[in-house]
mmCIF file of C-alpha atoms and ligand atoms in Angstrom:
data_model
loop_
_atom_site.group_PDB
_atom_site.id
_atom_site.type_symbol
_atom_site.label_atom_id
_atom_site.label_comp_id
_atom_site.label_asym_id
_atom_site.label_seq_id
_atom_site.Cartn_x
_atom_site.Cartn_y
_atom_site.Cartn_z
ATOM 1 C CA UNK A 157 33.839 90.878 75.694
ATOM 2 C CA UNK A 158 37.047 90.595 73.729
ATOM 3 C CA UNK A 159 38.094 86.577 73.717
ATOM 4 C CA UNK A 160 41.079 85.119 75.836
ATOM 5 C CA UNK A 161 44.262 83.992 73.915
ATOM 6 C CA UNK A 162 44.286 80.580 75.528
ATOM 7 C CA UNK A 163 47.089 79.425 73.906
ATOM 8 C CA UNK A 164 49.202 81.784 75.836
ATOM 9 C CA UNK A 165 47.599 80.883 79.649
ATOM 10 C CA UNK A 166 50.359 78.849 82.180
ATOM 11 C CA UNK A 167 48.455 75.924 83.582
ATOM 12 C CA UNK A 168 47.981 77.446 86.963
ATOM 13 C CA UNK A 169 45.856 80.149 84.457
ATOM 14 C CA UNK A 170 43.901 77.671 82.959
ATOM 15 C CA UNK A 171 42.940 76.010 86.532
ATOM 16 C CA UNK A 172 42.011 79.434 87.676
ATOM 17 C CA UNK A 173 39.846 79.665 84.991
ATOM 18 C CA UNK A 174 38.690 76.237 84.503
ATOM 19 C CA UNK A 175 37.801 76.518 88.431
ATOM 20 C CA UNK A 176 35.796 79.280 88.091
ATOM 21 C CA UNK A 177 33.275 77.137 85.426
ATOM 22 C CA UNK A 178 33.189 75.250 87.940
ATOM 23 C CA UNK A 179 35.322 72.513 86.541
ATOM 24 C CA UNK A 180 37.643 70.191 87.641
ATOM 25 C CA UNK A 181 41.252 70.625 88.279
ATOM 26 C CA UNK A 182 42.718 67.476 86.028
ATOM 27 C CA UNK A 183 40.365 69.238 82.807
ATOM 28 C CA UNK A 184 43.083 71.941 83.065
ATOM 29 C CA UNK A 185 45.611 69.455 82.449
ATOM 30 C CA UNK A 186 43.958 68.091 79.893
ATOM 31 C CA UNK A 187 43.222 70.669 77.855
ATOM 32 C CA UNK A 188 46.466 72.015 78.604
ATOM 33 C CA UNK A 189 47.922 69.165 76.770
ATOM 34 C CA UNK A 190 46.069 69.441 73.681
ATOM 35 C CA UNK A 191 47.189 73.044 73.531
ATOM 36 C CA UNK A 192 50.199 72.857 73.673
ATOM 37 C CA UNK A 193 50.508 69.747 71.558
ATOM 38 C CA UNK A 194 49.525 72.412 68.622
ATOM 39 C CA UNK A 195 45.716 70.900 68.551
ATOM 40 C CA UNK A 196 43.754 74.487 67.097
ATOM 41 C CA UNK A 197 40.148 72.960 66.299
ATOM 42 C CA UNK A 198 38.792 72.518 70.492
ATOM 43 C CA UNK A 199 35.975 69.782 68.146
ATOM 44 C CA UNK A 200 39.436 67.479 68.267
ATOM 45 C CA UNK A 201 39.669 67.558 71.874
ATOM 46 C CA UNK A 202 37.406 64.633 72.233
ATOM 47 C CA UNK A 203 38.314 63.998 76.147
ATOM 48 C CA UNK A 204 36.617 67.144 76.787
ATOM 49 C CA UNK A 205 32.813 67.450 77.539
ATOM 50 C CA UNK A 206 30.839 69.243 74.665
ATOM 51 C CA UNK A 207 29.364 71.727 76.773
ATOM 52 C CA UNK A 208 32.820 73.058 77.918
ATOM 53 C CA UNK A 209 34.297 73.151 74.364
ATOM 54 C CA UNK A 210 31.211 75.219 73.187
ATOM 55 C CA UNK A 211 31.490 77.168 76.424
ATOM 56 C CA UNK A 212 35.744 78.060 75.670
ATOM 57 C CA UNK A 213 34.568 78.413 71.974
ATOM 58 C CA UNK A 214 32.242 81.388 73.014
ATOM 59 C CA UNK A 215 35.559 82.726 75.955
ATOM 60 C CA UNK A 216 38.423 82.263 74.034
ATOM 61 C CA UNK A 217 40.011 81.484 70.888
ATOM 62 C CA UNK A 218 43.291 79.411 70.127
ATOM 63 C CA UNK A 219 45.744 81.259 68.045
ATOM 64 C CA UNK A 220 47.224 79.686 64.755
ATOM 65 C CA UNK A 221 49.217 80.823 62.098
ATOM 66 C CA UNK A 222 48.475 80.323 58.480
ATOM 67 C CA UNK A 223 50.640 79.520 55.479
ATOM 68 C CA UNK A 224 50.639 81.781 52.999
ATOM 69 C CA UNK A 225 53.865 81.293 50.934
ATOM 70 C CA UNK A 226 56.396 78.548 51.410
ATOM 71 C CA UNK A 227 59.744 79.184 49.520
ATOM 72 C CA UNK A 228 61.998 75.589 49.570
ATOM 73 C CA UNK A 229 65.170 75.346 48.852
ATOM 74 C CA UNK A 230 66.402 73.219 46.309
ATOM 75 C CA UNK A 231 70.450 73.378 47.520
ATOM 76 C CA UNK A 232 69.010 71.767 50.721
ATOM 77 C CA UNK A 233 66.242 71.084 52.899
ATOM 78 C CA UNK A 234 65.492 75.411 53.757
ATOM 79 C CA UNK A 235 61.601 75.770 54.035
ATOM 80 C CA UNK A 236 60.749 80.126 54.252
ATOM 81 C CA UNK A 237 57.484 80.564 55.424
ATOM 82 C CA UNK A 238 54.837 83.489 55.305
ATOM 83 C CA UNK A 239 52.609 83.317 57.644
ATOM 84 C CA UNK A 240 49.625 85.547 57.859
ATOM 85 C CA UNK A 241 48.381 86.434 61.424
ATOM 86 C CA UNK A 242 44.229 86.551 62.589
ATOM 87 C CA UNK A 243 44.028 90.363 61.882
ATOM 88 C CA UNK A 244 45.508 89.874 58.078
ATOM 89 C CA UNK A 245 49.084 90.746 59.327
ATOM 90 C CA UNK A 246 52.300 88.994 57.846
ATOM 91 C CA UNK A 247 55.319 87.177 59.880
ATOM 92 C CA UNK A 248 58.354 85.094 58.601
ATOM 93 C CA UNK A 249 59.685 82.002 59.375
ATOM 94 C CA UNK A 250 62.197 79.778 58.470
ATOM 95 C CA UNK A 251 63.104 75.850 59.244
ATOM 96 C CA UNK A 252 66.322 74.461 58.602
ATOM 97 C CA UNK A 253 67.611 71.126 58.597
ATOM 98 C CA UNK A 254 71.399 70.434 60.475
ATOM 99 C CA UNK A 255 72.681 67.161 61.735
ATOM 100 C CA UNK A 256 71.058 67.438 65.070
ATOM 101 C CA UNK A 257 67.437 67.959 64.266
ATOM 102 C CA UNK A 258 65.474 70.678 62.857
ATOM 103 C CA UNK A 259 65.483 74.306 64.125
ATOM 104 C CA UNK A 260 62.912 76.846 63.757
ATOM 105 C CA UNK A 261 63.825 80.691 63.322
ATOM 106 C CA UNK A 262 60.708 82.204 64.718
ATOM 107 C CA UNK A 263 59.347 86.169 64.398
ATOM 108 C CA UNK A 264 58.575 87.877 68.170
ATOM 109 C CA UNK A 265 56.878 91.407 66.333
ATOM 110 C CA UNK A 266 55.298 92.114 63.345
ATOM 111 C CA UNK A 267 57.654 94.195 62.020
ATOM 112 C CA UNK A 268 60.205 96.431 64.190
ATOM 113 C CA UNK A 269 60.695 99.401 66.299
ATOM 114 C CA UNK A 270 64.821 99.559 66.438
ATOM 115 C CA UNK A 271 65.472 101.039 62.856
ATOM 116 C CA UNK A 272 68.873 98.839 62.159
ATOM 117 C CA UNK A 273 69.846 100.407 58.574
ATOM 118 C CA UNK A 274 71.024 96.900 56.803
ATOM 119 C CA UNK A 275 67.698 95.034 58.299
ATOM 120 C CA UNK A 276 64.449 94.766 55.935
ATOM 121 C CA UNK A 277 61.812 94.346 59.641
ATOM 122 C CA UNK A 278 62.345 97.567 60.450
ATOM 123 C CA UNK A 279 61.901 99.537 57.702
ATOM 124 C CA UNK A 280 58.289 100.321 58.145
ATOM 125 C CA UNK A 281 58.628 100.416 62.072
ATOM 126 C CA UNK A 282 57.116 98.367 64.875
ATOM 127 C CA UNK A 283 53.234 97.024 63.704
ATOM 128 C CA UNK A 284 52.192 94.917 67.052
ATOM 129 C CA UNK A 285 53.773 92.917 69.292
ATOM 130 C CA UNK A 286 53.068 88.506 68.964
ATOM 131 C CA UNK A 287 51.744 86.468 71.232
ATOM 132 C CA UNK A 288 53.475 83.834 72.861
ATOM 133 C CA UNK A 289 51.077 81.801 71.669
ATOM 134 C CA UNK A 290 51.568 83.142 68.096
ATOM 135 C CA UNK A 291 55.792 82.032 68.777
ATOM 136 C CA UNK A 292 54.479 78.779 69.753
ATOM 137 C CA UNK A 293 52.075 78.320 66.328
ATOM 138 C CA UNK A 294 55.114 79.354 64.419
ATOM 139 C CA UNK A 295 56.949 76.055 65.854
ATOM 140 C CA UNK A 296 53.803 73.857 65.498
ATOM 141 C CA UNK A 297 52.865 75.055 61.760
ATOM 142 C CA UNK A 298 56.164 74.007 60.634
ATOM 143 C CA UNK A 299 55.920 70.437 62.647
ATOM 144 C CA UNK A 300 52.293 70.023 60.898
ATOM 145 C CA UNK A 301 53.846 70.965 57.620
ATOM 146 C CA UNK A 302 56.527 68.578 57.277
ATOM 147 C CA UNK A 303 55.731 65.758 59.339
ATOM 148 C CA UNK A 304 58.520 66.829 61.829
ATOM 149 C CA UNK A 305 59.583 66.962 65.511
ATOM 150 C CA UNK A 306 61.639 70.572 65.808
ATOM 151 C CA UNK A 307 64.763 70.292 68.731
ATOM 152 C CA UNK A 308 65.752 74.274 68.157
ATOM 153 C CA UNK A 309 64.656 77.434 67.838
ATOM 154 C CA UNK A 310 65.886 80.718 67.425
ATOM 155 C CA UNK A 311 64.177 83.794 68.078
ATOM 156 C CA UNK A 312 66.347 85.488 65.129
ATOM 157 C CA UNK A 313 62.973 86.292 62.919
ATOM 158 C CA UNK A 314 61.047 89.712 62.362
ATOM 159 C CA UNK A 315 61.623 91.610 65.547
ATOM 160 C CA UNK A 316 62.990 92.717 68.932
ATOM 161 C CA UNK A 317 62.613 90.092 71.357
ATOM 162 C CA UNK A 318 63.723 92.157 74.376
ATOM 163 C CA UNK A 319 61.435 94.764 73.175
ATOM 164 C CA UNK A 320 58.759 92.241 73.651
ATOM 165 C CA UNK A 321 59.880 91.033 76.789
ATOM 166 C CA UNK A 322 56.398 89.682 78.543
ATOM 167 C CA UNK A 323 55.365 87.574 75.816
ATOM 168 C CA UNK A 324 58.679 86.349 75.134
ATOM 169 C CA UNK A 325 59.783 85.340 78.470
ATOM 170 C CA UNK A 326 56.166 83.798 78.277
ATOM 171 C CA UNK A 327 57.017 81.633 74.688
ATOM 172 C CA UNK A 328 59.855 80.326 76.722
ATOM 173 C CA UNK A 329 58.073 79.130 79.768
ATOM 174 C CA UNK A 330 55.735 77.888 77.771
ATOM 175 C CA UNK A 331 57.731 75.838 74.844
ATOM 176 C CA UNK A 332 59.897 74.356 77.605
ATOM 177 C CA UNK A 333 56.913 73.329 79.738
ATOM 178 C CA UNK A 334 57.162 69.324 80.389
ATOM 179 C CA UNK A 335 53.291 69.751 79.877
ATOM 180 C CA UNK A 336 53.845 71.222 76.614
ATOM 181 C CA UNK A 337 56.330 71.211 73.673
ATOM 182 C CA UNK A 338 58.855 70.485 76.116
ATOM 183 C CA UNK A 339 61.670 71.871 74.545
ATOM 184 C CA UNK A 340 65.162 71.996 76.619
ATOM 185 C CA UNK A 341 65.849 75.748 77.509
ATOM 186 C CA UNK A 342 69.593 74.857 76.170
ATOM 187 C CA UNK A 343 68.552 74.552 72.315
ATOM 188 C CA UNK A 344 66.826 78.227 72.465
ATOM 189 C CA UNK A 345 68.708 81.164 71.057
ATOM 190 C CA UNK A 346 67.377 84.854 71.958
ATOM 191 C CA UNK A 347 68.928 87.495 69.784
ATOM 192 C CA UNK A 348 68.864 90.964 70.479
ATOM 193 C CA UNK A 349 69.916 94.027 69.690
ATOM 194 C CA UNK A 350 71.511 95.280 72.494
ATOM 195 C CA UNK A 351 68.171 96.116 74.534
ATOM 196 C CA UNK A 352 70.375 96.674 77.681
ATOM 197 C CA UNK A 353 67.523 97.050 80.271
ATOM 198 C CA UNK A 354 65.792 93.747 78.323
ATOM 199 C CA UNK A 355 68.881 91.962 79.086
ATOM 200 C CA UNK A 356 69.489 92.627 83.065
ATOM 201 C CA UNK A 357 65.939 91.849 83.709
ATOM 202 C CA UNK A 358 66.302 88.264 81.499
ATOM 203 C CA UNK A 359 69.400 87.459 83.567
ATOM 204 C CA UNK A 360 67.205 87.745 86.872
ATOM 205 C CA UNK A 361 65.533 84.603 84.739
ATOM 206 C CA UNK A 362 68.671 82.618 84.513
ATOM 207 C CA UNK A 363 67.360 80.791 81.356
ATOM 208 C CA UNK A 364 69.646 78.320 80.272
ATOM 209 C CA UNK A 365 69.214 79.606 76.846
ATOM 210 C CA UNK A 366 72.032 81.270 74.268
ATOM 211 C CA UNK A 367 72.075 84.676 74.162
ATOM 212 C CA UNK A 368 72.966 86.223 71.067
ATOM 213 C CA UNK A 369 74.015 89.975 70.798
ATOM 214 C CA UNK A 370 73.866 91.453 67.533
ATOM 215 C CA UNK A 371 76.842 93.824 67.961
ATOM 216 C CA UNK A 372 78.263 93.810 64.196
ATOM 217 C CA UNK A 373 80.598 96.679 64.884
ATOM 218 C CA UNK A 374 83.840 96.938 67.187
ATOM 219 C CA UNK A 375 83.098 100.941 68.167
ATOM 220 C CA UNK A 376 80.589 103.477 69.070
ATOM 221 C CA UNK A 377 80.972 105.526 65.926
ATOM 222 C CA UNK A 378 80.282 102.763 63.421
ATOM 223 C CA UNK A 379 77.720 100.904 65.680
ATOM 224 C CA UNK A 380 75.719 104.275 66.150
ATOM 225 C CA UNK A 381 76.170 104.824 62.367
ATOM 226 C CA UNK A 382 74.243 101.447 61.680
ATOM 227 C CA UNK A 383 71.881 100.590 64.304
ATOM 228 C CA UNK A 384 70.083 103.400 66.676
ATOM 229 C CA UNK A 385 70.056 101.364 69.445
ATOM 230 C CA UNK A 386 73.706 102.274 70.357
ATOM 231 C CA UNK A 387 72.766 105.607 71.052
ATOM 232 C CA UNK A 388 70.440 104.357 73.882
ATOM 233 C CA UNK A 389 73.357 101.895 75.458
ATOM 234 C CA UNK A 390 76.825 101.846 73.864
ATOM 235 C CA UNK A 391 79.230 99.408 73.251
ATOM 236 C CA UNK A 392 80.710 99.787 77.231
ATOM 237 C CA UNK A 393 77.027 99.525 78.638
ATOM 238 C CA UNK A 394 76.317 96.589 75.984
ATOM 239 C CA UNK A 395 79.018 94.706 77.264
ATOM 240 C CA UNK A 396 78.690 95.289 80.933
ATOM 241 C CA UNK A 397 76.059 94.168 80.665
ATOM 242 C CA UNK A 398 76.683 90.665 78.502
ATOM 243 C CA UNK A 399 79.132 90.130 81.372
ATOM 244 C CA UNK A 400 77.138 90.431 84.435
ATOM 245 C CA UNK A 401 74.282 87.997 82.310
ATOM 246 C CA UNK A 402 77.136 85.851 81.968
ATOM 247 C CA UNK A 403 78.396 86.231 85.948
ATOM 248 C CA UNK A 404 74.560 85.016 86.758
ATOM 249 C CA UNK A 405 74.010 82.079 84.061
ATOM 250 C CA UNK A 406 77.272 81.182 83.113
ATOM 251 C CA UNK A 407 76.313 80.502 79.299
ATOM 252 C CA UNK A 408 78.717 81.217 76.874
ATOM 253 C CA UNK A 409 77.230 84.675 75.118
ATOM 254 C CA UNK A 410 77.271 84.447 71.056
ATOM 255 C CA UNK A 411 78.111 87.928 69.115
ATOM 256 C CA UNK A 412 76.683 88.125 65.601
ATOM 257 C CA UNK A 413 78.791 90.316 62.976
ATOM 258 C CA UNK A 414 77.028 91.024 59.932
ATOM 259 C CA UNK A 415 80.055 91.569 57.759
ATOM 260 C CA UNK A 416 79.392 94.647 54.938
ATOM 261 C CA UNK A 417 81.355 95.727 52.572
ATOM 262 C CA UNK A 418 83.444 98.479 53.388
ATOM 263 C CA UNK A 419 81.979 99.447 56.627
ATOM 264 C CA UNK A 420 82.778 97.191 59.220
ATOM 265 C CA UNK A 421 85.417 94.412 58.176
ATOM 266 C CA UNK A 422 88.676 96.427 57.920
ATOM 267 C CA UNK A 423 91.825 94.688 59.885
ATOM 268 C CA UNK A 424 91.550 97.379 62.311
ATOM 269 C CA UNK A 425 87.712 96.729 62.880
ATOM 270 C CA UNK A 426 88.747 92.906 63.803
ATOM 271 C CA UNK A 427 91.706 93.833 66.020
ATOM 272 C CA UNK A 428 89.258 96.247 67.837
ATOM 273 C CA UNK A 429 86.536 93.979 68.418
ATOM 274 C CA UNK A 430 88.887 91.101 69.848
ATOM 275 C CA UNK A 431 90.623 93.276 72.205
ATOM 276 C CA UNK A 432 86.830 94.874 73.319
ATOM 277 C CA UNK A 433 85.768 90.907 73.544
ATOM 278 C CA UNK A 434 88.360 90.006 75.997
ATOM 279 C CA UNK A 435 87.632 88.318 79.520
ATOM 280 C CA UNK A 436 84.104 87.095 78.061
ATOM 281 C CA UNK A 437 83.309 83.432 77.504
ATOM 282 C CA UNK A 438 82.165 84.120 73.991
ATOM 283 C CA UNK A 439 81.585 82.986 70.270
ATOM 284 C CA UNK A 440 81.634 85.402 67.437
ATOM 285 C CA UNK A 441 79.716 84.439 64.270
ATOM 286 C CA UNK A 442 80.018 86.062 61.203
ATOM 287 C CA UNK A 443 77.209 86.520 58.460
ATOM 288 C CA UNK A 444 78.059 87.810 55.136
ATOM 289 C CA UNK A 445 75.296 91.185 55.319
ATOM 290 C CA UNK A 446 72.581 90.134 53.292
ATOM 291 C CA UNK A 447 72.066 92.730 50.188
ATOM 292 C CA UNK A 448 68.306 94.764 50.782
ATOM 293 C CA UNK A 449 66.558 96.611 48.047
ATOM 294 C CA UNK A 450 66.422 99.534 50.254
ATOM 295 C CA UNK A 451 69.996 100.189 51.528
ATOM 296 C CA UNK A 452 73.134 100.121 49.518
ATOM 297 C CA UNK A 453 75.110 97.618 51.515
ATOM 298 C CA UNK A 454 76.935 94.630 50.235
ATOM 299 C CA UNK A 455 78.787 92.048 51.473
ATOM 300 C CA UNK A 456 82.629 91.829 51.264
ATOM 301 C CA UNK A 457 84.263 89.055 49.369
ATOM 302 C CA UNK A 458 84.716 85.493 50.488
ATOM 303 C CA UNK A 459 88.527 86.187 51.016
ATOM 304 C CA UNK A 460 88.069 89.010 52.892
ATOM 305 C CA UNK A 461 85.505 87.700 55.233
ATOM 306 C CA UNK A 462 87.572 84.428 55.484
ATOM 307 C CA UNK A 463 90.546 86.741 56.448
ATOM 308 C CA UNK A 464 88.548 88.734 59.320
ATOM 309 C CA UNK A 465 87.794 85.384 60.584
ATOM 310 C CA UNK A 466 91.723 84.164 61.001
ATOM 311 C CA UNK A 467 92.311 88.079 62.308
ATOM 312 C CA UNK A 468 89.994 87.115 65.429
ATOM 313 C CA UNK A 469 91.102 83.411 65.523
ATOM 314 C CA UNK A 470 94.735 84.873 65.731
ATOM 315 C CA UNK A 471 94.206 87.070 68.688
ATOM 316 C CA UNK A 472 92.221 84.012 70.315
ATOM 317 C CA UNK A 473 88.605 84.998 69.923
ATOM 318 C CA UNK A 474 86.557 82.678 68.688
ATOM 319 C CA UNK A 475 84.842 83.220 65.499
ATOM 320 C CA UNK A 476 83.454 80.944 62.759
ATOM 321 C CA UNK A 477 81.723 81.991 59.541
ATOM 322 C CA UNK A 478 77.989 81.593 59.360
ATOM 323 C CA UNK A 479 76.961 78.312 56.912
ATOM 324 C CA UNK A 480 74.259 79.855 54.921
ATOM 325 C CA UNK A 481 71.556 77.529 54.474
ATOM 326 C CA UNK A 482 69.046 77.918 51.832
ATOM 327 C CA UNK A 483 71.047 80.336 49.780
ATOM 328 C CA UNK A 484 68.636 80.137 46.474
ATOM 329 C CA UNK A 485 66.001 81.704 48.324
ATOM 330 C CA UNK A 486 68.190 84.424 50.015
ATOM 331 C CA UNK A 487 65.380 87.173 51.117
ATOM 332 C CA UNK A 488 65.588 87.048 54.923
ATOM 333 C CA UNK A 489 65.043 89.365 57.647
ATOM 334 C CA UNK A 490 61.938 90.475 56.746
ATOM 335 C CA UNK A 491 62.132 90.851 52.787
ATOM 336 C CA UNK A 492 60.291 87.983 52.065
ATOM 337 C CA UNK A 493 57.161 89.730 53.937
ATOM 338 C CA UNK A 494 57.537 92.626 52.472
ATOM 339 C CA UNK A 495 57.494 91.089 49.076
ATOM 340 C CA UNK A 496 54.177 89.342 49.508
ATOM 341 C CA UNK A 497 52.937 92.293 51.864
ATOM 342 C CA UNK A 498 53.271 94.692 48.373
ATOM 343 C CA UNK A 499 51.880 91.566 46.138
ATOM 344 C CA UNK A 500 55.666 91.222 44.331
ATOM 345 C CA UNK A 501 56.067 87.332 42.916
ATOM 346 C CA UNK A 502 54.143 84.440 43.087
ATOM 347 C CA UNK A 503 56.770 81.346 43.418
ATOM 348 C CA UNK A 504 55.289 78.566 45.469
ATOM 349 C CA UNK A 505 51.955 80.451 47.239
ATOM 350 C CA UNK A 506 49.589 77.995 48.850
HETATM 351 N N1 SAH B 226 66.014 91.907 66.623
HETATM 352 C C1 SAH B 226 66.921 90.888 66.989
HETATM 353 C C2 SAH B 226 66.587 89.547 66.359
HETATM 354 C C3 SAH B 226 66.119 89.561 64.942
HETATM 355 S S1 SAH B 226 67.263 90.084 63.712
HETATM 356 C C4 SAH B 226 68.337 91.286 66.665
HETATM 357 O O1 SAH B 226 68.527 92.308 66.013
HETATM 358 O O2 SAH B 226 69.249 90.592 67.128
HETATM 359 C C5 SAH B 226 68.240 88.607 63.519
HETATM 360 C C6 SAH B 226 69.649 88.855 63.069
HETATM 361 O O3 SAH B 226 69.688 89.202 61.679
HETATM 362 C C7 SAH B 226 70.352 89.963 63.802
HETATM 363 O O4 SAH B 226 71.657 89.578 64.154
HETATM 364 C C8 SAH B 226 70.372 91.049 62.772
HETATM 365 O O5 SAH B 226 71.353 92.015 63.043
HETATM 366 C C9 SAH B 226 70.598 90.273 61.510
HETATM 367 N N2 SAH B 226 70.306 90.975 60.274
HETATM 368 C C10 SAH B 226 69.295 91.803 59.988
HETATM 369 N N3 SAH B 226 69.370 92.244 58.721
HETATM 370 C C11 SAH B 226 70.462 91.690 58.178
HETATM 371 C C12 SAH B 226 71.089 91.747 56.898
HETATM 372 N N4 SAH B 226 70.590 92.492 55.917
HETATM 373 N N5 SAH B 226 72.213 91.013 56.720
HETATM 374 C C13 SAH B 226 72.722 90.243 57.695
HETATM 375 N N6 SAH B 226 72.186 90.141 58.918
HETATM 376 C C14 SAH B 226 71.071 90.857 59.162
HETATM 377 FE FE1 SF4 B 227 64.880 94.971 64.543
HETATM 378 FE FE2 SF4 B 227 66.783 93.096 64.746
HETATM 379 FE FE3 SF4 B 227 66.117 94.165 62.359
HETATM 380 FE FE4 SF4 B 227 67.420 95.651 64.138
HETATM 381 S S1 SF4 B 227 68.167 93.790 63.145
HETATM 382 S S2 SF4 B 227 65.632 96.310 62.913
HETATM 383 S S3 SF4 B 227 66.511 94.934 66.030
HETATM 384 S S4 SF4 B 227 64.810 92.923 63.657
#
């Protein structure tokens, strides 16, 4: 019998279960606590009878991640992590350190299905999808690690959320549980790619969380031209969409514009987007495109990217330029994985 992921289970899940061991209701809640409180050794749950923790031990298992390289930044407080998964797989993570706490970037696949040409994940296509519970150890390893409380995350890591959507929608019930990590729904970003149907069934959620839509091109043409999902839902559907999300949870929707050189940031490109972001409550943020081994894209100059910026600000959208954090130890999106996946470098390993 294959064991249960019991990291993942609502409360109500582990009652049902716990019931049918014929134990009390109120051991649900206490085990409950422990797992979500990041405990992954059930020996540490000392409130718990022996003969139940052997008994789980044999049912279930409680899913952890495991630090395999740590990259830190020395410009400021930027911890990368590799994590390796139970079955020898490899997800990224990153914390960062802002004013108001600490905020966890956290992986949803191993790897990627949507084939976006400037993004390292997706290069060798979709592996598996992760648990919730494997979202959740992502937050707790980095807590463990540093001593730390984390107030954020954003599910900006390896992966397609929406193309996740059960386990996702899962992490978030769980993370925000009082029970649990109790994280406010309002400091959770979900980024996606524009998975249209993903999106209308979220809004029927009405999370209080930031959605983030990773349009990074004004038109159909160069949006097709860079990221395959457009040619599922274009630019007209994508937006429709954002809108009616917007009608239901009345968030304000952040855009992300990965800025590369020569493809996307012409005047014309930032005249078209503001006049296609009109009538929705929105933030644009720009990110100077991160260079990848395996694409020839670059980012544009500081000047130019500084002047697409006052192009939207002008026509009243408004758009602020990403603060890169951890800058010395640029290999995000999923090149850092691949790196230790194909045994490149050796800085900092555990
Ligand atoms: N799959 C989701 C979330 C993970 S990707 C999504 O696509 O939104 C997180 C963000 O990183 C997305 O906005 C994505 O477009 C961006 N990204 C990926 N590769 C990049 C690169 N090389 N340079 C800049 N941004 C990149
Ligand atoms: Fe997947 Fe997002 Fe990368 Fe596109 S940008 S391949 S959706 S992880």
């Amino acid at each position: 019998m294959e064991k249960q992921d019991i990291r993942s289970m609502y409360l109500t899940e582990l009652e049902e279960m716990l019931g049918g061991m014929g134990q009390p209701k109120f051991r649900a809640a206490q085990l409950y606590r422990w797992l979500q409180s990041g405990e992954t050794d059930f020996d540490n749950m000392t409130n718990i009878p022996q003969t139940l923790r052997n008994e789980l031990k044999e049912k279930t298992y409680i899913a952890d991640v495991k630090i395999v390289r740590r990259l830190c930044s020395r410009l400021d407080e930027t911890v990368k992590y590799v994590y390796e998964l139970y079955d020898g797989e490899y997800i990224e993570s990153v914390l960062m350190k802002y004013e108001h706490g600490y905020t966890v970037c956290i992986s949803t696949q191993v790897g990627c299905r949507m084939g976006c040409s400037f993004c390292a994940s997706g290069i060798a296509g979709l592996t598996r999808n992760l648990t919730a519970s494997e979202m959740l150890a992502q937050i707790t390893a980095a807590e463990r690690d540093n001593g730390i409380r984390v107030s954020n995350v954003v599910m900006m890591g390896m992966g397609e959320p929406l193309d996740n959507f059960d386990n996702s929608v899962r992490f978030l019930r769980l993370v925000s549980d009082s029970g649990g990590l109790n994280m406010g729904l309002r400091h959770i970003s979900l980024s996606t790619s524009g998975v249209v149907s993903g999106i209308k069934k979220l809004k029927e959620y009405n999370f209080p969380i930031t959605l983030s839509i990773s349009l990074h091109a004004p038109n159909d043409e160069i949006r097709s031209s860079i990221m395959r999902v457009n040619k599922r839902w274009n630019i007209d559907e994508l937006l429709r969409a954002c809108k009616e999300y917007q009608a239901v949870t009345t968030r304000r929707i952040s855009f992300e514009y990965a800025l590369i050189d020569g493809v996307n940031d012409s005047d014309k490109c930032a005249e078209e987007l503001a006049r296609r972001l009109k009538g929705i409550m929105c933030h644009v943020n720009l990110i100077p495109a991160n260079p990848v081994k395996e694409n020839s894209f670059k980012k544009p100059n500081k000047n130019k990217i500084l002047h697409f910026k006052d192009l939207l600000v002008k026509k009243g959208v408004n758009a602020t330029v990403r603060r890169t954090l951890g800058a010395d130890i640029d290999a995000s999106c999923g090149q850092l994985r691949k790196r230790v996946k194909e045994g490149e470098g050796s800085e900092n390993i555990q």
